C-alpha cells in the first residue's frame, strides 16, 4: 500500500488499526488555486501530501493575509484537523498552490485512534512541534528582521520553488505572503530594481541576481 | 499527594507510572526575577506550577525580547522540556515574574513515560496545542493590531495581574514585552498621557483610566 510509505508511523500501528485507517482513507486530487479548508468549514482531518504544494495562512477580518508555512510531498497537515485537539483554537486557511495529490484521514477516524495509540499520539506531537517551530521562525522573522531581508528571502525561495527567475506574481500577492501592505512591497521592489537585483513589469518580477537576494535574505 | 491535583492526567497513569513520577519529581521554589531556563541550558523537563508566575519569551541576538505568554498556578510549561520532542527546535527563555513554587518532572523521566502512555502523549498534545494557540494569538496581535491597542491591552492586563494601577516598570521593560523599541513605547505612552489615560513618572506608569485602556485594547 503506497500510503504506508508516506505515513512514517504506519508500521507502529497494530494490524487492526492499519485496517481502520486503510478503510477510512480518502484519496483526493486538488487543483491549483483551490481552497481546501478555512475556519468556517467543518473540521476536515489529517492531510498526507503525495505531491504538490499547500499554503497555510491566516486571514484578518479586513482580508489581509500572512503565510505561516508551506507543505510539500510527504508533509503532514495537522491544522486541517484542529477539532482533533480541543486546545488548538485558531483558524487557518489552506489552499493548493500547485496541483496537489493527497490522502485525507478523516477527523472522526483519527481522533479515537490517536487516543488509544501512544505511537500515533507521539507522532502527532512531533508534527505539531514541527509546525510550532515553523511559526516561531516566522515570529522571529517578523520581529527581528526588516522587510528588505524578508522580501529578498521570499523572492529567492520562490525562484527555487518555481524553477524560474521569472515570477508571475503581483505585489499584492507578495504582500499577502509577508503580511505587508502592497504599497510597502512596491516601494521595496522598486528599491531592489534600482539596485539591479530585479526587473519589474506588469504581473511579473524578474529576478536578475538570485544569489544576492539569497545572501541578503540570510543575513 | 498534592501534585496529583495539579496534573490532570495523573489519574490516567498506571499505578507503576504514578510511582515513577512520584519518585522522580522535584519540588522547587524560584525567587522573583530568577531565570529558570534559556537556550544555552540543558533541557530541564516539564514544569507544573503550584503558585506564582513565569514569563516565557524569545530573545534576539542583539538582546531584544518579546513575551510569548505567561504561566500561572496549575499551568504546565512544556518548552522547558523541548528535548522531549525532536521537532521542537526553537529556544525560549523562562523567568519567574513572581516568587514561584513548582514541580519539575525531569525530561529523562518524562520522555520514556510519554512514549509508552497514550493518555500522557495526548495530554502533552493538548498542552502544546494551547501554547501554539497562545503564540498564534500573538502573531495576530503583531500583524493586525497597531501598537496603541497592544500597549493599552498590556497596561490593563498588568493592572489586573499586579492588583494595582501604579505599575513599577520602565519603558524598556514594556518594550521588551511587546517587542518594540523603547523610544516607540515612550512616544505612545506620552500620547496616552496627553489623553489623560496614564500619568508618567520616573520608573512608574500610573494608569488613570483602566477601563478606557481595556476597551481600546479589545478593539
CSV table of C-alpha atoms in Angstrom, one decimal:
chain,number,residue,atom,x,y,z
A,1,UNK,CA,0.0,0.0,0.0
A,2,UNK,CA,1.6,3.2,-1.2
A,3,UNK,CA,0.2,5.3,1.6
A,4,UNK,CA,2.3,3.5,4.2
A,5,UNK,CA,5.5,4.9,2.7
A,6,UNK,CA,4.1,8.5,3.2
A,7,UNK,CA,3.0,8.0,6.8
A,8,UNK,CA,6.0,7.1,8.9
A,9,UNK,CA,4.1,5.9,11.9
A,10,UNK,CA,2.3,3.3,9.9
A,11,UNK,CA,4.5,0.4,11.0
A,12,UNK,CA,3.8,1.2,14.6
A,13,UNK,CA,0.1,0.8,14.3
A,14,UNK,CA,-1.5,-2.6,15.1
A,15,UNK,CA,-2.8,-4.6,12.1
A,16,UNK,CA,-6.4,-3.7,13.2
A,17,UNK,CA,-5.5,0.0,13.4
A,18,UNK,CA,-3.9,-0.2,10.0
A,19,UNK,CA,-7.1,-1.8,8.6
A,20,UNK,CA,-9.2,1.0,10.1
A,21,UNK,CA,-7.0,3.7,8.5
A,22,UNK,CA,-6.9,1.9,5.2
A,23,UNK,CA,-10.7,1.6,5.1
A,24,UNK,CA,-11.4,5.2,6.1
A,25,UNK,CA,-8.7,6.9,4.0
A,26,UNK,CA,-9.8,9.2,1.2
A,27,UNK,CA,-7.6,9.9,-1.8
A,28,UNK,CA,-8.0,13.4,-3.4
A,29,UNK,CA,-6.6,15.5,-6.1
A,30,UNK,CA,-6.9,19.2,-5.6
A,31,UNK,CA,-6.4,21.7,-8.5
A,32,UNK,CA,-4.0,24.6,-8.1
A,33,UNK,CA,-5.8,27.6,-6.6
A,34,UNK,CA,-8.4,25.5,-4.7
A,35,UNK,CA,-9.2,26.3,-1.1
A,36,UNK,CA,-9.2,23.1,0.9
A,37,UNK,CA,-10.0,24.5,4.3
A,38,UNK,CA,-10.9,27.6,6.1
A,39,UNK,CA,-12.2,28.5,9.6
A,40,UNK,CA,-15.8,28.4,8.5
A,41,UNK,CA,-15.7,24.7,7.3
A,42,UNK,CA,-16.2,21.6,9.3
A,43,UNK,CA,-13.0,20.1,10.6
A,44,UNK,CA,-11.5,18.0,7.8
A,45,UNK,CA,-8.9,15.7,9.1
A,46,UNK,CA,-5.3,15.0,8.7
A,47,UNK,CA,-3.8,15.5,5.2
A,48,UNK,CA,-0.8,13.5,4.0
A,49,UNK,CA,0.7,15.0,0.8
A,50,UNK,CA,1.6,12.7,-2.0
A,51,UNK,CA,2.7,15.6,-4.3
A,52,UNK,CA,2.1,19.3,-4.9
A,53,UNK,CA,2.1,22.2,-2.6
A,54,UNK,CA,-0.2,23.7,0.1
A,55,UNK,CA,0.0,27.1,1.6
A,56,UNK,CA,-1.3,27.5,5.2
A,57,UNK,CA,-2.1,31.1,6.1
A,58,UNK,CA,-4.1,33.3,8.4
A,59,UNK,CA,-6.5,35.9,7.3
A,60,UNK,CA,-7.5,39.1,9.2
A,61,UNK,CA,-11.0,40.4,9.4
A,62,UNK,CA,-10.2,43.0,6.8
A,63,UNK,CA,-8.8,40.5,4.3
A,64,UNK,CA,-5.1,40.7,5.0
A,65,UNK,CA,-3.1,37.5,4.9
A,66,UNK,CA,0.2,36.2,6.1
A,67,UNK,CA,1.7,32.8,5.1
A,68,UNK,CA,2.5,30.6,8.1
A,69,UNK,CA,4.3,27.9,6.1
A,70,UNK,CA,4.0,25.7,3.1
A,71,UNK,CA,3.7,21.9,2.9
A,72,UNK,CA,5.2,19.6,0.2
A,73,UNK,CA,5.2,15.9,-0.7
A,74,UNK,CA,5.4,13.7,2.4
A,75,UNK,CA,4.4,16.6,4.7
A,76,UNK,CA,1.5,16.1,7.1
A,77,UNK,CA,-1.1,18.9,7.5
A,78,UNK,CA,-2.4,18.9,11.1
A,79,UNK,CA,-4.2,22.2,11.3
A,80,UNK,CA,-6.9,20.9,8.9
A,81,UNK,CA,-7.8,18.6,11.8
A,82,UNK,CA,-7.9,21.2,14.6
A,83,UNK,CA,-11.0,19.6,16.1
A,84,UNK,CA,-8.8,16.6,16.9
A,85,UNK,CA,-7.4,18.7,19.7
A,86,UNK,CA,-9.6,20.8,22.0
A,87,UNK,CA,-6.8,23.3,22.8
A,88,UNK,CA,-6.0,24.1,19.2
A,89,UNK,CA,-8.1,27.2,18.9
A,90,UNK,CA,-7.1,29.3,15.9
A,91,UNK,CA,-8.3,29.3,12.3
A,92,UNK,CA,-6.1,28.9,9.3
A,93,UNK,CA,-6.9,28.8,5.6
A,94,UNK,CA,-5.3,26.2,3.4
A,95,UNK,CA,-5.1,26.4,-0.3
A,96,UNK,CA,-3.3,24.5,-3.0
A,97,UNK,CA,-0.5,26.5,-4.7
A,98,UNK,CA,0.0,23.7,-7.2
A,99,UNK,CA,-2.0,20.7,-8.4
A,100,UNK,CA,-1.9,18.5,-5.3
A,101,UNK,CA,-2.5,14.8,-4.6
A,102,UNK,CA,-3.2,13.9,-1.0
A,103,UNK,CA,-4.7,11.4,1.3
A,104,UNK,CA,-7.2,12.5,3.9
A,105,UNK,CA,-7.6,10.7,7.2
A,106,UNK,CA,-11.0,12.0,8.4
A,107,UNK,CA,-11.0,13.6,11.9
A,108,UNK,CA,-13.6,11.2,13.1
A,109,UNK,CA,-11.3,8.3,12.4
A,110,UNK,CA,-8.1,10.0,13.6
A,111,UNK,CA,-9.2,11.2,16.9
A,112,UNK,CA,-10.1,7.9,18.6
A,113,UNK,CA,-7.1,6.2,17.0
A,114,UNK,CA,-4.8,8.8,18.5
A,115,UNK,CA,-6.4,8.4,21.9
A,116,UNK,CA,-5.7,4.7,22.0
A,117,UNK,CA,-2.3,4.6,20.2
A,118,UNK,CA,0.7,6.0,22.1
A,119,UNK,CA,2.9,5.9,18.9
A,120,UNK,CA,0.3,7.8,16.9
A,121,UNK,CA,-0.2,10.4,19.7
A,122,UNK,CA,3.6,10.9,19.9
A,123,UNK,CA,3.9,11.1,16.1
A,124,UNK,CA,1.1,13.8,16.2
A,125,UNK,CA,3.1,15.6,18.9
A,126,UNK,CA,6.2,15.7,16.6
A,127,UNK,CA,4.1,17.0,13.6
A,128,UNK,CA,2.6,19.7,15.8
A,129,UNK,CA,6.1,20.6,17.3
A,130,UNK,CA,7.4,21.0,13.7
A,131,UNK,CA,4.6,23.4,12.8
A,132,UNK,CA,5.0,25.3,16.0
A,133,UNK,CA,8.7,25.6,15.2
A,134,UNK,CA,7.8,27.0,11.7
A,135,UNK,CA,5.5,29.6,13.3
A,136,UNK,CA,8.2,30.6,15.8
A,137,UNK,CA,10.6,31.1,12.9
A,138,UNK,CA,8.0,33.3,11.4
A,139,UNK,CA,7.6,35.3,14.7
A,140,UNK,CA,11.4,35.8,14.8
A,141,UNK,CA,11.4,36.9,11.1
A,142,UNK,CA,8.6,39.4,11.7
A,143,UNK,CA,10.0,40.8,14.9
A,144,UNK,CA,13.7,40.9,14.3
A,145,UNK,CA,14.1,41.0,10.5
A,146,UNK,CA,13.5,44.1,8.4
A,147,UNK,CA,11.2,43.8,5.3
A,148,UNK,CA,14.1,44.1,2.8
A,149,UNK,CA,15.6,40.8,4.1
A,150,UNK,CA,12.3,39.0,4.3
A,151,UNK,CA,11.4,40.1,0.8
A,152,UNK,CA,14.8,39.0,-0.5
A,153,UNK,CA,14.5,35.7,1.1
A,154,UNK,CA,10.9,35.3,-0.2
A,155,UNK,CA,11.9,36.0,-3.8
A,156,UNK,CA,14.9,33.7,-3.7
A,157,UNK,CA,12.7,30.9,-2.2
A,158,UNK,CA,10.1,31.5,-5.0
A,159,UNK,CA,12.7,31.1,-7.7
A,160,UNK,CA,13.8,27.8,-6.2
A,161,UNK,CA,10.2,26.5,-5.8
A,162,UNK,CA,9.1,27.5,-9.3
A,163,UNK,CA,12.4,26.7,-11.0
A,164,UNK,CA,12.5,30.0,-12.8
A,165,UNK,CA,13.7,33.5,-12.1
A,166,UNK,CA,10.7,35.0,-13.9
A,167,UNK,CA,8.0,35.1,-11.2
A,168,UNK,CA,4.4,35.6,-12.3
A,169,UNK,CA,3.0,37.3,-9.2
A,170,UNK,CA,1.6,40.6,-8.1
A,171,UNK,CA,2.8,43.0,-5.4
A,172,UNK,CA,-0.4,42.3,-3.6
A,173,UNK,CA,0.3,38.5,-3.6
A,174,UNK,CA,3.7,39.1,-2.2
A,175,UNK,CA,2.3,41.4,0.4
A,176,UNK,CA,-0.1,38.7,1.4
A,177,UNK,CA,2.7,36.3,1.9
A,178,UNK,CA,4.7,38.7,4.1
A,179,UNK,CA,1.8,40.3,5.8
A,180,UNK,CA,2.7,43.8,4.5
A,181,UNK,CA,0.6,46.3,2.6
A,182,UNK,CA,1.0,46.3,-1.2
A,183,UNK,CA,2.4,49.9,-1.3
A,184,UNK,CA,5.2,48.9,1.1
A,185,UNK,CA,6.1,45.9,-1.1
A,186,UNK,CA,6.0,48.0,-4.2
A,187,UNK,CA,8.4,50.6,-2.7
A,188,UNK,CA,10.8,47.9,-1.6
A,189,UNK,CA,10.7,46.2,-5.0
A,190,UNK,CA,11.5,49.5,-6.7
A,191,UNK,CA,14.5,49.8,-4.5
A,192,UNK,CA,15.6,46.3,-5.4
A,193,UNK,CA,15.1,47.3,-9.1
A,194,UNK,CA,17.2,50.4,-8.6
A,195,UNK,CA,20.0,48.1,-7.2
A,196,UNK,CA,19.7,45.9,-10.3
A,197,UNK,CA,18.5,42.9,-8.4
A,198,UNK,CA,15.1,42.6,-10.0
A,199,UNK,CA,13.3,43.9,-13.1
A,200,UNK,CA,9.6,44.8,-12.7
A,201,UNK,CA,6.9,44.6,-15.3
A,202,UNK,CA,3.2,44.1,-15.2
A,203,UNK,CA,2.3,40.9,-13.3
A,204,UNK,CA,6.0,39.8,-13.3
A,205,UNK,CA,9.0,40.1,-11.1
A,206,UNK,CA,12.1,39.0,-12.9
A,207,UNK,CA,14.9,38.1,-10.5
A,208,UNK,CA,18.3,39.3,-12.0
A,209,UNK,CA,20.5,38.5,-9.1
A,210,UNK,CA,19.2,35.5,-7.2
A,211,UNK,CA,22.4,34.9,-5.3
A,212,UNK,CA,22.5,38.5,-4.0
A,213,UNK,CA,18.9,38.2,-2.8
A,214,UNK,CA,19.6,34.9,-1.1
A,215,UNK,CA,22.6,36.3,0.6
A,216,UNK,CA,20.6,39.4,1.8
A,217,UNK,CA,17.8,37.1,3.0
A,218,UNK,CA,20.2,35.1,5.1
A,219,UNK,CA,21.7,38.0,6.9
B,1,UNK,CA,-0.4,13.6,47.1
B,2,UNK,CA,-0.9,17.3,46.3
B,3,UNK,CA,0.8,17.1,42.9
B,4,UNK,CA,-1.9,14.9,41.6
B,5,UNK,CA,-4.4,17.7,41.8
B,6,UNK,CA,-2.2,19.9,39.7
B,7,UNK,CA,-1.5,17.3,37.0
B,8,UNK,CA,-4.9,16.4,35.4
B,9,UNK,CA,-3.6,13.4,33.6
B,10,UNK,CA,-2.4,11.8,36.8
B,11,UNK,CA,-5.5,9.5,37.2
B,12,UNK,CA,-4.9,8.1,33.7
B,13,UNK,CA,-1.4,6.9,34.5
B,14,UNK,CA,-1.0,3.3,35.8
B,15,UNK,CA,0.0,2.8,39.4
B,16,UNK,CA,3.5,1.9,38.3
B,17,UNK,CA,3.8,5.1,36.2
B,18,UNK,CA,2.4,7.2,39.0
B,19,UNK,CA,5.1,5.7,41.3
B,20,UNK,CA,7.9,6.6,38.7
B,21,UNK,CA,6.6,10.2,38.5
B,22,UNK,CA,6.3,10.5,42.3
B,23,UNK,CA,9.9,9.2,42.8
B,24,UNK,CA,11.4,11.5,40.1
B,25,UNK,CA,9.5,14.6,40.9
B,26,UNK,CA,11.5,17.6,42.1
B,27,UNK,CA,9.8,20.4,44.1
B,28,UNK,CA,11.4,23.9,43.7
B,29,UNK,CA,10.8,27.4,44.8
B,30,UNK,CA,12.1,30.1,42.5
B,31,UNK,CA,12.5,33.7,43.6
B,32,UNK,CA,11.1,36.5,41.6
B,33,UNK,CA,13.4,37.6,38.8
B,34,UNK,CA,15.3,34.3,38.6
B,35,UNK,CA,15.9,32.8,35.1
B,36,UNK,CA,14.8,29.2,35.1
B,37,UNK,CA,15.8,28.3,31.6
B,38,UNK,CA,17.4,29.6,28.4
B,39,UNK,CA,18.5,28.2,25.2
B,40,UNK,CA,22.1,27.5,26.4
B,41,UNK,CA,21.0,25.3,29.3
B,42,UNK,CA,20.4,21.6,29.3
B,43,UNK,CA,16.8,20.5,28.7
B,44,UNK,CA,15.1,20.8,32.1
B,45,UNK,CA,11.8,19.0,31.9
B,46,UNK,CA,8.1,19.7,32.4
B,47,UNK,CA,7.2,22.3,34.9
B,48,UNK,CA,3.9,22.2,36.8
B,49,UNK,CA,3.2,25.5,38.6
B,50,UNK,CA,1.8,25.4,42.1
B,51,UNK,CA,1.8,29.2,42.5
B,52,UNK,CA,3.5,32.3,41.1
B,53,UNK,CA,4.1,33.4,37.6
B,54,UNK,CA,6.5,32.6,34.8
B,55,UNK,CA,7.2,34.6,31.7
B,56,UNK,CA,8.2,32.8,28.5
B,57,UNK,CA,9.9,34.9,25.9
B,58,UNK,CA,12.3,34.9,23.0
B,59,UNK,CA,15.4,36.9,22.8
B,60,UNK,CA,17.1,38.2,19.6
B,61,UNK,CA,20.9,38.2,19.1
B,62,UNK,CA,21.0,41.9,19.9
B,63,UNK,CA,19.1,41.5,23.1
B,64,UNK,CA,15.6,42.4,22.1
B,65,UNK,CA,12.8,40.5,23.7
B,66,UNK,CA,9.2,39.6,23.1
B,67,UNK,CA,6.9,37.9,25.6
B,68,UNK,CA,5.2,34.8,24.1
B,69,UNK,CA,2.9,34.1,27.1
B,70,UNK,CA,2.8,33.8,30.8
B,71,UNK,CA,2.1,30.8,33.0
B,72,UNK,CA,0.2,30.8,36.3
B,73,UNK,CA,-0.7,28.3,39.0
B,74,UNK,CA,-1.9,25.0,37.5
B,75,UNK,CA,-0.3,25.8,34.1
B,76,UNK,CA,2.2,23.3,32.6
B,77,UNK,CA,5.4,24.6,31.0
B,78,UNK,CA,6.4,22.4,28.1
B,79,UNK,CA,9.0,24.5,26.3
B,80,UNK,CA,11.4,23.9,29.2
B,81,UNK,CA,11.4,20.3,28.0
B,82,UNK,CA,12.0,20.9,24.3
B,83,UNK,CA,14.4,17.9,24.1
B,84,UNK,CA,11.4,15.7,24.8
B,85,UNK,CA,10.3,16.3,21.2
B,86,UNK,CA,12.8,16.2,18.4
B,87,UNK,CA,10.9,18.6,16.2
B,88,UNK,CA,10.6,21.4,18.8
B,89,UNK,CA,13.5,23.4,17.6
B,90,UNK,CA,13.5,26.9,18.9
B,91,UNK,CA,14.8,28.5,22.1
B,92,UNK,CA,12.9,30.4,24.7
B,93,UNK,CA,13.9,32.0,27.9
B,94,UNK,CA,11.8,31.4,31.0
B,95,UNK,CA,11.9,33.6,34.1
B,96,UNK,CA,9.9,34.0,37.3
B,97,UNK,CA,8.0,37.2,37.4
B,98,UNK,CA,6.9,36.5,40.9
B,99,UNK,CA,8.1,34.1,43.6
B,100,UNK,CA,7.1,30.8,42.2
B,101,UNK,CA,6.6,27.2,43.5
B,102,UNK,CA,6.6,24.4,41.0
B,103,UNK,CA,7.2,20.7,40.4
B,104,UNK,CA,9.7,19.6,37.8
B,105,UNK,CA,9.3,16.3,36.0
B,106,UNK,CA,12.8,15.8,34.6
B,107,UNK,CA,13.0,15.3,30.9
B,108,UNK,CA,14.7,11.9,31.2
B,109,UNK,CA,11.7,10.7,33.2
B,110,UNK,CA,9.0,12.3,31.1
B,111,UNK,CA,10.2,11.2,27.6
B,112,UNK,CA,10.0,7.4,28.0
B,113,UNK,CA,6.8,7.8,30.0
B,114,UNK,CA,5.2,9.8,27.2
B,115,UNK,CA,6.3,7.2,24.7
B,116,UNK,CA,4.6,4.4,26.4
B,117,UNK,CA,1.4,6.2,27.7
B,118,UNK,CA,-1.2,7.2,25.2
B,119,UNK,CA,-3.0,9.4,27.8
B,120,UNK,CA,0.2,11.2,28.7
B,121,UNK,CA,1.1,11.8,25.0
B,122,UNK,CA,-2.4,13.1,24.3
B,123,UNK,CA,-2.2,15.3,27.3
B,124,UNK,CA,1.1,16.7,26.1
B,125,UNK,CA,-0.5,17.3,22.7
B,126,UNK,CA,-3.2,19.4,24.4
B,127,UNK,CA,-0.6,21.4,26.4
B,128,UNK,CA,1.4,22.1,23.2
B,129,UNK,CA,-1.8,23.0,21.3
B,130,UNK,CA,-2.7,25.5,24.0
B,131,UNK,CA,0.8,27.1,23.8
B,132,UNK,CA,0.7,27.1,20.0
B,133,UNK,CA,-2.7,28.9,20.2
B,134,UNK,CA,-1.1,31.5,22.5
B,135,UNK,CA,1.6,32.1,20.0
B,136,UNK,CA,-0.8,32.4,17.1
B,137,UNK,CA,-2.8,34.9,19.1
B,138,UNK,CA,0.5,36.8,19.5
B,139,UNK,CA,1.2,36.6,15.7
B,140,UNK,CA,-2.3,38.0,15.0
B,141,UNK,CA,-1.7,40.8,17.5
B,142,UNK,CA,1.6,41.8,16.0
B,143,UNK,CA,0.4,41.6,12.4
B,144,UNK,CA,-3.1,43.1,12.6
B,145,UNK,CA,-3.1,45.2,15.7
B,146,UNK,CA,-1.4,48.6,16.0
B,147,UNK,CA,0.9,49.3,18.9
B,148,UNK,CA,-1.6,51.7,20.7
B,149,UNK,CA,-4.0,48.8,21.1
B,150,UNK,CA,-1.4,46.3,22.1
B,151,UNK,CA,0.1,48.8,24.6
B,152,UNK,CA,-3.3,49.5,26.1
B,153,UNK,CA,-4.2,45.8,26.4
B,154,UNK,CA,-0.8,45.2,28.1
B,155,UNK,CA,-1.2,48.0,30.6
B,156,UNK,CA,-4.7,46.9,31.5
B,157,UNK,CA,-3.5,43.3,31.9
B,158,UNK,CA,-0.6,44.4,34.2
B,159,UNK,CA,-3.0,46.3,36.4
B,160,UNK,CA,-5.1,43.1,36.8
B,161,UNK,CA,-2.1,40.9,37.4
B,162,UNK,CA,-0.5,43.2,39.9
B,163,UNK,CA,-3.7,44.3,41.6
B,164,UNK,CA,-2.7,48.0,41.3
B,165,UNK,CA,-3.0,50.8,38.9
B,166,UNK,CA,0.5,52.0,39.9
B,167,UNK,CA,2.9,50.0,37.7
B,168,UNK,CA,6.5,50.0,38.7
B,169,UNK,CA,8.1,49.4,35.3
B,170,UNK,CA,10.3,51.1,32.8
B,171,UNK,CA,9.5,51.9,29.1
B,172,UNK,CA,12.3,49.5,28.2
B,173,UNK,CA,10.6,46.6,30.1
B,174,UNK,CA,7.3,47.4,28.4
B,175,UNK,CA,9.2,47.4,25.0
B,176,UNK,CA,10.6,44.0,25.8
B,177,UNK,CA,7.2,42.6,26.4
B,178,UNK,CA,5.8,44.0,23.2
B,179,UNK,CA,8.9,43.6,21.0
B,180,UNK,CA,9.0,47.4,20.3
B,181,UNK,CA,11.9,49.8,20.8
B,182,UNK,CA,11.9,51.9,23.9
B,183,UNK,CA,11.6,55.2,22.1
B,184,UNK,CA,8.4,54.0,20.3
B,185,UNK,CA,6.9,52.9,23.6
B,186,UNK,CA,7.8,56.3,25.2
B,187,UNK,CA,6.2,58.2,22.4
B,188,UNK,CA,3.0,56.2,22.7
B,189,UNK,CA,2.9,56.5,26.5
B,190,UNK,CA,3.2,60.2,26.1
B,191,UNK,CA,0.3,60.2,23.8
B,192,UNK,CA,-1.7,58.2,26.4
B,193,UNK,CA,-0.7,60.7,29.0
B,194,UNK,CA,-1.9,63.6,26.8
B,195,UNK,CA,-5.2,61.8,26.6
B,196,UNK,CA,-5.3,61.6,30.4
B,197,UNK,CA,-5.3,57.8,30.4
B,198,UNK,CA,-1.9,57.4,32.3
B,199,UNK,CA,0.4,59.5,34.3
B,200,UNK,CA,4.2,59.0,33.8
B,201,UNK,CA,6.9,59.5,36.4
B,202,UNK,CA,10.3,58.0,36.8
B,203,UNK,CA,10.1,54.2,36.9
B,204,UNK,CA,6.3,54.3,37.2
B,205,UNK,CA,3.3,54.3,34.9
B,206,UNK,CA,0.2,55.2,36.8
B,207,UNK,CA,-3.0,54.0,35.0
B,208,UNK,CA,-5.7,56.7,35.4
B,209,UNK,CA,-8.3,55.2,33.1
B,210,UNK,CA,-8.0,51.4,33.2
B,211,UNK,CA,-11.5,50.9,31.6
B,212,UNK,CA,-10.6,53.1,28.7
B,213,UNK,CA,-7.3,51.2,28.1
B,214,UNK,CA,-9.1,47.8,28.4
B,215,UNK,CA,-11.7,48.9,25.8
B,216,UNK,CA,-9.0,50.2,23.4
B,217,UNK,CA,-7.1,47.0,23.8
B,218,UNK,CA,-10.1,44.9,22.9
B,219,UNK,CA,-10.9,46.8,19.7
